[in-house]
Amino acid sequence: MTGRHVLITGASAGIGESCATLFAGAGARLTIVARRTERLERLKENLAEAHETQIEVAGLDVQDRRAVDAFTTRLTSQGNAVDVLVNNAGLSRGLAPLHEGSIQDWEEMIDTNVKGLLYMTRGILPHMVARNSGHIINLGSTAGHIVYPGGNVYNATKFAVRALTEGINLDVAGTGVRVSTVDPGLVETEFSQVRFRGDSERARKVYEGYTPLSPEDIAQVVLFVAAAPAHVNILQTVVYPTDQRSPYVLHRHDPEDDG
Ligand code: 8X3
């Protein structure tokens, strides 16, 4: 990845932060964006200490269409071509059945997971097509393959990410641009804290009694997908913890067995 320019959204925590760490370690130049700039600045400091690579930080909410447009216009007009866009920013809100769901929660998920991904991609992809090279890597989910009770709108957004990945992949046929999704199952991040709005006890229980994926596990896959030779396009990867075989089959160890 030496010298390649990687743009990562939602880079202030979790999978995005781990991607930034691994890509910096692999010698990439980074632009890391998120809403929480103080966390990005701290990450930049840590990475700059460990790796001799250029890191740009930008405060950006991918839901904000005008802000994304201004950001991508500025970035691309500086001749700062993006080699890899990691569309990682995403979130889940609530687990209510649809008939009890919060419309505000739905809008936040749709605006971030679907529209935010589209805004970023619309800003960056034309330049990749013009250069006949580049790679869009979307963070999907196993929730984009199988629905589960209360997942409704979150599931729909991740099904959309999968459909958009497949659609963009067809649209750029004949160019050197690559398009991929990495679709994880249960990864221990702030995801459940956000889903349950800071209910730490409920969030902790999601990851109890088995070994979930770590953000680093997924970042390794993203790096592998990005680092594949230019003639190889890994369209989709689905990654579960060994203890989870589907959203419906999760092997939790009996605490009694641990003595
Ligand atoms: C995260 C995985 O199963 O909580 O997207 O939806 S799940």
mmCIF file of C-alpha atoms and ligand atoms in Angstrom:
data_model
loop_
_atom_site.group_PDB
_atom_site.id
_atom_site.type_symbol
_atom_site.label_atom_id
_atom_site.label_comp_id
_atom_site.label_asym_id
_atom_site.label_seq_id
_atom_site.Cartn_x
_atom_site.Cartn_y
_atom_site.Cartn_z
ATOM 1 C CA MET A 1 0.000 0.000 0.000
ATOM 2 C CA THR A 2 3.089 2.219 0.040
ATOM 3 C CA GLY A 3 2.241 5.769 -1.024
ATOM 4 C CA ARG A 4 -1.354 4.922 -1.918
ATOM 5 C CA HIS A 5 -3.935 7.423 -0.702
ATOM 6 C CA VAL A 6 -6.655 5.841 1.427
ATOM 7 C CA LEU A 7 -9.726 7.813 2.539
ATOM 8 C CA ILE A 8 -11.574 6.282 5.508
ATOM 9 C CA THR A 9 -14.933 7.496 6.852
ATOM 10 C CA GLY A 10 -16.002 6.901 10.441
ATOM 11 C CA ALA A 11 -12.327 6.583 11.356
ATOM 12 C CA SER A 12 -12.589 7.833 14.948
ATOM 13 C CA ALA A 13 -13.362 4.422 16.486
ATOM 14 C CA GLY A 14 -13.972 0.738 15.886
ATOM 15 C CA ILE A 15 -13.387 -0.789 12.467
ATOM 16 C CA GLY A 16 -12.572 2.593 10.887
ATOM 17 C CA GLU A 17 -9.901 3.352 13.452
ATOM 18 C CA SER A 18 -8.406 -0.126 13.040
ATOM 19 C CA CYS A 19 -8.383 0.307 9.257
ATOM 20 C CA ALA A 20 -6.492 3.592 9.694
ATOM 21 C CA THR A 21 -3.966 1.859 11.950
ATOM 22 C CA LEU A 22 -3.371 -1.100 9.621
ATOM 23 C CA PHE A 23 -3.260 0.989 6.433
ATOM 24 C CA ALA A 24 -0.777 3.400 8.061
ATOM 25 C CA GLY A 25 1.304 0.373 9.055
ATOM 26 C CA ALA A 26 1.215 -0.785 5.437
ATOM 27 C CA GLY A 27 2.637 2.565 4.285
ATOM 28 C CA ALA A 28 -0.525 4.192 2.907
ATOM 29 C CA ARG A 29 -1.157 7.944 2.988
ATOM 30 C CA LEU A 30 -4.363 8.574 4.883
ATOM 31 C CA THR A 31 -7.246 10.969 4.969
ATOM 32 C CA ILE A 32 -9.343 10.095 7.992
ATOM 33 C CA VAL A 33 -12.762 11.634 8.500
ATOM 34 C CA ALA A 34 -15.428 11.460 11.200
ATOM 35 C CA ARG A 35 -17.595 13.765 13.245
ATOM 36 C CA ARG A 36 -15.371 13.510 16.328
ATOM 37 C CA THR A 37 -12.272 15.429 15.244
ATOM 38 C CA GLU A 38 -10.547 15.392 18.635
ATOM 39 C CA ARG A 39 -10.429 11.584 18.443
ATOM 40 C CA LEU A 40 -9.105 11.770 14.884
ATOM 41 C CA GLU A 41 -6.358 14.184 15.997
ATOM 42 C CA ARG A 42 -5.363 11.801 18.788
ATOM 43 C CA LEU A 43 -5.319 8.884 16.336
ATOM 44 C CA LYS A 44 -3.224 10.926 13.918
ATOM 45 C CA GLU A 45 -0.704 11.713 16.671
ATOM 46 C CA ASN A 46 -0.429 8.061 17.664
ATOM 47 C CA LEU A 47 -0.074 6.877 14.079
ATOM 48 C CA ALA A 48 2.405 9.613 13.156
ATOM 49 C CA GLU A 49 4.605 8.528 16.075
ATOM 50 C CA ALA A 50 4.597 4.906 14.942
ATOM 51 C CA HIS A 51 4.694 5.347 11.157
ATOM 52 C CA GLU A 52 6.303 7.810 8.819
ATOM 53 C CA THR A 53 3.255 8.517 6.756
ATOM 54 C CA GLN A 54 1.172 11.527 5.831
ATOM 55 C CA ILE A 55 -2.181 11.728 7.603
ATOM 56 C CA GLU A 56 -4.861 14.351 6.968
ATOM 57 C CA VAL A 57 -7.768 14.780 9.333
ATOM 58 C CA ALA A 58 -11.175 16.241 8.454
ATOM 59 C CA GLY A 59 -14.278 16.722 10.576
ATOM 60 C CA LEU A 60 -17.179 15.504 8.476
ATOM 61 C CA ASP A 61 -20.674 14.157 8.993
ATOM 62 C CA VAL A 62 -21.401 11.977 5.953
ATOM 63 C CA GLN A 63 -25.129 12.700 6.415
ATOM 64 C CA ASP A 64 -24.468 16.320 5.456
ATOM 65 C CA ARG A 65 -24.702 16.338 1.674
ATOM 66 C CA ARG A 66 -23.341 19.860 1.199
ATOM 67 C CA ALA A 67 -20.427 19.247 3.561
ATOM 68 C CA VAL A 68 -19.526 15.995 1.774
ATOM 69 C CA ASP A 69 -19.740 17.743 -1.590
ATOM 70 C CA ALA A 70 -17.482 20.586 -0.388
ATOM 71 C CA PHE A 71 -15.039 18.087 1.146
ATOM 72 C CA THR A 72 -14.764 15.803 -1.906
ATOM 73 C CA THR A 73 -14.540 18.802 -4.265
ATOM 74 C CA ARG A 74 -11.705 20.297 -2.211
ATOM 75 C CA LEU A 75 -9.889 16.966 -1.936
ATOM 76 C CA THR A 76 -10.096 16.109 -5.616
ATOM 77 C CA SER A 77 -9.344 19.655 -6.843
ATOM 78 C CA GLN A 78 -6.066 19.575 -4.935
ATOM 79 C CA GLY A 79 -4.999 16.798 -7.279
ATOM 80 C CA ASN A 80 -5.082 14.568 -4.222
ATOM 81 C CA ALA A 81 -6.358 11.462 -6.016
ATOM 82 C CA VAL A 82 -7.957 8.859 -3.754
ATOM 83 C CA ASP A 83 -6.771 5.321 -4.476
ATOM 84 C CA VAL A 84 -9.007 3.582 -1.933
ATOM 85 C CA LEU A 85 -12.235 4.878 -0.389
ATOM 86 C CA VAL A 86 -13.294 2.889 2.670
ATOM 87 C CA ASN A 87 -16.976 3.716 3.251
ATOM 88 C CA ASN A 88 -17.020 2.655 6.874
ATOM 89 C CA ALA A 89 -19.239 5.257 8.580
ATOM 90 C CA GLY A 90 -22.418 3.558 9.685
ATOM 91 C CA LEU A 91 -24.587 2.942 12.688
ATOM 92 C CA SER A 92 -27.570 1.146 14.104
ATOM 93 C CA ARG A 93 -30.299 2.650 16.285
ATOM 94 C CA GLY A 94 -32.652 0.523 18.327
ATOM 95 C CA LEU A 95 -34.031 -2.947 17.908
ATOM 96 C CA ALA A 96 -37.749 -2.162 18.059
ATOM 97 C CA PRO A 97 -40.302 -3.938 15.872
ATOM 98 C CA LEU A 98 -41.187 -1.749 12.922
ATOM 99 C CA HIS A 99 -44.636 -0.829 14.234
ATOM 100 C CA GLU A 100 -43.000 0.640 17.340
ATOM 101 C CA GLY A 101 -39.922 2.075 15.634
ATOM 102 C CA SER A 102 -38.646 5.622 15.859
ATOM 103 C CA ILE A 103 -38.763 7.459 12.532
ATOM 104 C CA GLN A 104 -35.868 9.632 13.682
ATOM 105 C CA ASP A 105 -33.772 6.474 14.252
ATOM 106 C CA TRP A 106 -34.704 5.194 10.778
ATOM 107 C CA GLU A 107 -33.688 8.473 9.196
ATOM 108 C CA GLU A 108 -30.349 8.505 10.995
ATOM 109 C CA MET A 109 -29.558 4.970 9.778
ATOM 110 C CA ILE A 110 -30.703 5.619 6.207
ATOM 111 C CA ASP A 111 -28.969 9.009 6.060
ATOM 112 C CA THR A 112 -25.663 7.601 7.310
ATOM 113 C CA ASN A 113 -25.490 4.021 6.042
ATOM 114 C CA VAL A 114 -27.052 4.581 2.616
ATOM 115 C CA LYS A 115 -27.143 8.262 1.706
ATOM 116 C CA GLY A 116 -23.801 9.097 3.348
ATOM 117 C CA LEU A 117 -22.151 6.248 1.471
ATOM 118 C CA LEU A 118 -23.731 7.491 -1.765
ATOM 119 C CA TYR A 119 -22.644 11.115 -1.223
ATOM 120 C CA MET A 120 -19.032 10.084 -0.602
ATOM 121 C CA THR A 121 -19.013 7.674 -3.521
ATOM 122 C CA ARG A 122 -20.583 10.205 -5.890
ATOM 123 C CA GLY A 123 -17.842 12.671 -4.965
ATOM 124 C CA ILE A 124 -14.890 10.319 -5.357
ATOM 125 C CA LEU A 125 -15.883 7.673 -7.927
ATOM 126 C CA PRO A 126 -15.956 9.935 -11.043
ATOM 127 C CA HIS A 127 -12.267 10.695 -10.474
ATOM 128 C CA MET A 128 -11.469 7.006 -10.140
ATOM 129 C CA VAL A 129 -13.322 6.242 -13.375
ATOM 130 C CA ALA A 130 -11.473 9.113 -15.124
ATOM 131 C CA ARG A 131 -8.131 7.729 -13.891
ATOM 132 C CA ASN A 132 -9.191 4.185 -14.745
ATOM 133 C CA SER A 133 -8.098 3.071 -11.297
ATOM 134 C CA GLY A 134 -9.250 3.102 -7.695
ATOM 135 C CA HIS A 135 -11.097 0.975 -5.197
ATOM 136 C CA ILE A 136 -14.335 1.526 -3.266
ATOM 137 C CA ILE A 137 -14.578 -0.725 -0.209
ATOM 138 C CA ASN A 138 -17.925 -0.631 1.591
ATOM 139 C CA LEU A 139 -18.485 -1.906 5.093
ATOM 140 C CA GLY A 140 -21.659 -3.936 4.872
ATOM 141 C CA SER A 141 -22.837 -6.507 7.375
ATOM 142 C CA THR A 142 -24.199 -9.989 7.687
ATOM 143 C CA ALA A 143 -27.358 -7.956 8.423
ATOM 144 C CA GLY A 144 -27.327 -7.269 4.675
ATOM 145 C CA HIS A 145 -27.733 -10.998 3.971
ATOM 146 C CA ILE A 146 -30.227 -12.242 6.572
ATOM 147 C CA VAL A 147 -32.844 -10.205 8.442
ATOM 148 C CA TYR A 148 -33.504 -10.679 12.137
ATOM 149 C CA PRO A 149 -36.353 -9.518 14.431
ATOM 150 C CA GLY A 150 -36.123 -5.794 15.175
ATOM 151 C CA GLY A 151 -33.382 -5.382 12.552
ATOM 152 C CA ASN A 152 -35.896 -4.068 9.976
ATOM 153 C CA VAL A 153 -34.506 -0.678 8.874
ATOM 154 C CA TYR A 154 -30.892 -1.472 9.842
ATOM 155 C CA ASN A 155 -31.165 -4.690 7.795
ATOM 156 C CA ALA A 156 -32.630 -2.687 4.910
ATOM 157 C CA THR A 157 -29.707 -0.244 4.955
ATOM 158 C CA LYS A 158 -27.181 -3.077 4.859
ATOM 159 C CA PHE A 159 -29.087 -4.879 2.087
ATOM 160 C CA ALA A 160 -28.855 -1.523 0.282
ATOM 161 C CA VAL A 161 -25.082 -1.416 0.796
ATOM 162 C CA ARG A 162 -24.817 -4.852 -0.792
ATOM 163 C CA ALA A 163 -27.083 -3.880 -3.703
ATOM 164 C CA LEU A 164 -25.166 -0.644 -4.258
ATOM 165 C CA THR A 165 -21.842 -2.473 -4.229
ATOM 166 C CA GLU A 166 -23.120 -4.916 -6.840
ATOM 167 C CA GLY A 167 -24.682 -2.079 -8.845
ATOM 168 C CA ILE A 168 -21.579 0.111 -8.844
ATOM 169 C CA ASN A 169 -19.521 -2.936 -9.753
ATOM 170 C CA LEU A 170 -21.604 -3.324 -12.918
ATOM 171 C CA ASP A 171 -21.555 0.398 -13.657
ATOM 172 C CA VAL A 172 -17.739 0.575 -13.686
ATOM 173 C CA ALA A 173 -17.309 -2.518 -15.862
ATOM 174 C CA GLY A 174 -14.631 -1.905 -18.464
ATOM 175 C CA THR A 175 -12.603 0.342 -16.159
ATOM 176 C CA GLY A 176 -9.849 -0.592 -13.736
ATOM 177 C CA VAL A 177 -11.954 0.535 -10.756
ATOM 178 C CA ARG A 178 -12.649 -2.150 -8.166
ATOM 179 C CA VAL A 179 -15.659 -2.364 -5.822
ATOM 180 C CA SER A 180 -15.971 -4.537 -2.730
ATOM 181 C CA THR A 181 -17.959 -5.079 0.444
ATOM 182 C CA VAL A 182 -16.696 -6.564 3.664
ATOM 183 C CA ASP A 183 -19.651 -7.918 5.626
ATOM 184 C CA PRO A 184 -18.978 -8.745 9.286
ATOM 185 C CA GLY A 185 -21.128 -10.516 11.840
ATOM 186 C CA LEU A 186 -20.734 -9.627 15.505
ATOM 187 C CA VAL A 187 -17.760 -7.300 16.068
ATOM 188 C CA GLU A 188 -17.097 -5.850 19.512
ATOM 189 C CA THR A 189 -17.104 -2.065 19.006
ATOM 190 C CA GLU A 190 -19.224 0.896 20.108
ATOM 191 C CA PHE A 191 -21.884 -0.500 17.736
ATOM 192 C CA SER A 192 -24.167 -1.838 20.482
ATOM 193 C CA GLN A 193 -23.591 1.200 22.732
ATOM 194 C CA VAL A 194 -24.850 3.335 19.852
ATOM 195 C CA ARG A 195 -27.699 0.937 19.023
ATOM 196 C CA PHE A 196 -28.877 0.971 22.646
ATOM 197 C CA ARG A 197 -28.072 4.648 23.213
ATOM 198 C CA GLY A 198 -25.458 4.173 25.914
ATOM 199 C CA ASP A 199 -27.199 1.339 27.801
ATOM 200 C CA SER A 200 -23.846 -0.257 28.649
ATOM 201 C CA GLU A 201 -25.325 -3.282 30.386
ATOM 202 C CA ARG A 202 -27.470 -4.196 27.375
ATOM 203 C CA ALA A 203 -24.541 -3.510 25.020
ATOM 204 C CA ARG A 204 -22.153 -5.634 27.092
ATOM 205 C CA LYS A 205 -24.570 -8.583 27.007
ATOM 206 C CA VAL A 206 -24.429 -8.660 23.177
ATOM 207 C CA TYR A 207 -20.794 -9.808 23.367
ATOM 208 C CA GLU A 208 -21.059 -11.995 26.472
ATOM 209 C CA GLY A 209 -20.155 -15.691 26.635
ATOM 210 C CA TYR A 210 -18.419 -16.098 23.265
ATOM 211 C CA THR A 211 -15.548 -14.605 21.294
ATOM 212 C CA PRO A 212 -16.755 -11.843 18.958
ATOM 213 C CA LEU A 213 -14.702 -10.473 16.092
ATOM 214 C CA SER A 214 -12.417 -7.567 16.919
ATOM 215 C CA PRO A 215 -12.214 -4.420 14.783
ATOM 216 C CA GLU A 216 -8.666 -5.515 13.869
ATOM 217 C CA ASP A 217 -9.997 -8.808 12.473
ATOM 218 C CA ILE A 218 -12.131 -6.865 10.006
ATOM 219 C CA ALA A 219 -9.459 -4.282 9.237
ATOM 220 C CA GLN A 220 -7.161 -7.176 8.260
ATOM 221 C CA VAL A 221 -9.759 -8.301 5.727
ATOM 222 C CA VAL A 222 -10.220 -4.757 4.386
ATOM 223 C CA LEU A 223 -6.455 -4.434 3.975
ATOM 224 C CA PHE A 224 -6.273 -7.811 2.227
ATOM 225 C CA VAL A 225 -9.055 -6.784 -0.171
ATOM 226 C CA ALA A 226 -7.328 -3.459 -0.910
ATOM 227 C CA ALA A 227 -3.881 -4.975 -1.308
ATOM 228 C CA ALA A 228 -4.941 -7.657 -3.816
ATOM 229 C CA PRO A 229 -3.302 -7.203 -7.235
ATOM 230 C CA ALA A 230 -5.017 -4.762 -9.612
ATOM 231 C CA HIS A 231 -6.517 -7.583 -11.712
ATOM 232 C CA VAL A 232 -8.234 -9.134 -8.654
ATOM 233 C CA ASN A 233 -11.588 -7.741 -7.450
ATOM 234 C CA ILE A 234 -12.868 -9.331 -4.255
ATOM 235 C CA LEU A 235 -16.489 -8.316 -4.651
ATOM 236 C CA GLN A 236 -17.780 -9.573 -1.331
ATOM 237 C CA THR A 237 -16.519 -11.160 1.857
ATOM 238 C CA VAL A 238 -18.702 -12.428 4.705
ATOM 239 C CA VAL A 239 -16.916 -12.793 8.033
ATOM 240 C CA TYR A 240 -18.443 -14.318 11.153
ATOM 241 C CA PRO A 241 -16.875 -15.114 14.508
ATOM 242 C CA THR A 242 -16.292 -18.864 14.739
ATOM 243 C CA ASP A 243 -18.842 -18.882 17.574
ATOM 244 C CA GLN A 244 -21.494 -17.339 15.270
ATOM 245 C CA ARG A 245 -22.667 -19.227 12.165
ATOM 246 C CA SER A 246 -25.605 -16.971 11.304
ATOM 247 C CA PRO A 247 -27.617 -14.223 13.058
ATOM 248 C CA TYR A 248 -29.639 -17.152 14.462
ATOM 249 C CA VAL A 249 -26.838 -19.513 15.468
ATOM 250 C CA LEU A 250 -24.574 -18.091 18.169
ATOM 251 C CA HIS A 251 -22.729 -20.448 20.449
ATOM 252 C CA ARG A 252 -22.504 -18.900 23.916
ATOM 253 C CA HIS A 253 -20.409 -20.874 26.345
ATOM 254 C CA ASP A 254 -22.137 -21.921 29.531
ATOM 255 C CA PRO A 255 -20.397 -19.969 32.348
ATOM 256 C CA GLU A 256 -20.825 -23.154 34.481
ATOM 257 C CA ASP A 257 -18.385 -24.898 32.095
ATOM 258 C CA ASP A 258 -15.678 -22.367 32.970
ATOM 259 C CA GLY A 259 -15.687 -23.574 36.556
HETATM 260 C C1 8X3 B 1 -23.553 -5.826 12.766
HETATM 261 C C2 8X3 B 1 -23.952 -7.250 12.898
HETATM 262 O O1 8X3 B 1 -25.787 -8.874 13.586
HETATM 263 O O2 8X3 B 1 -25.553 -6.881 14.937
HETATM 264 O O3 8X3 B 1 -23.903 -5.275 11.555
HETATM 265 O O4 8X3 B 1 -26.501 -6.744 12.751
HETATM 266 S S1 8X3 B 1 -25.516 -7.405 13.569
#
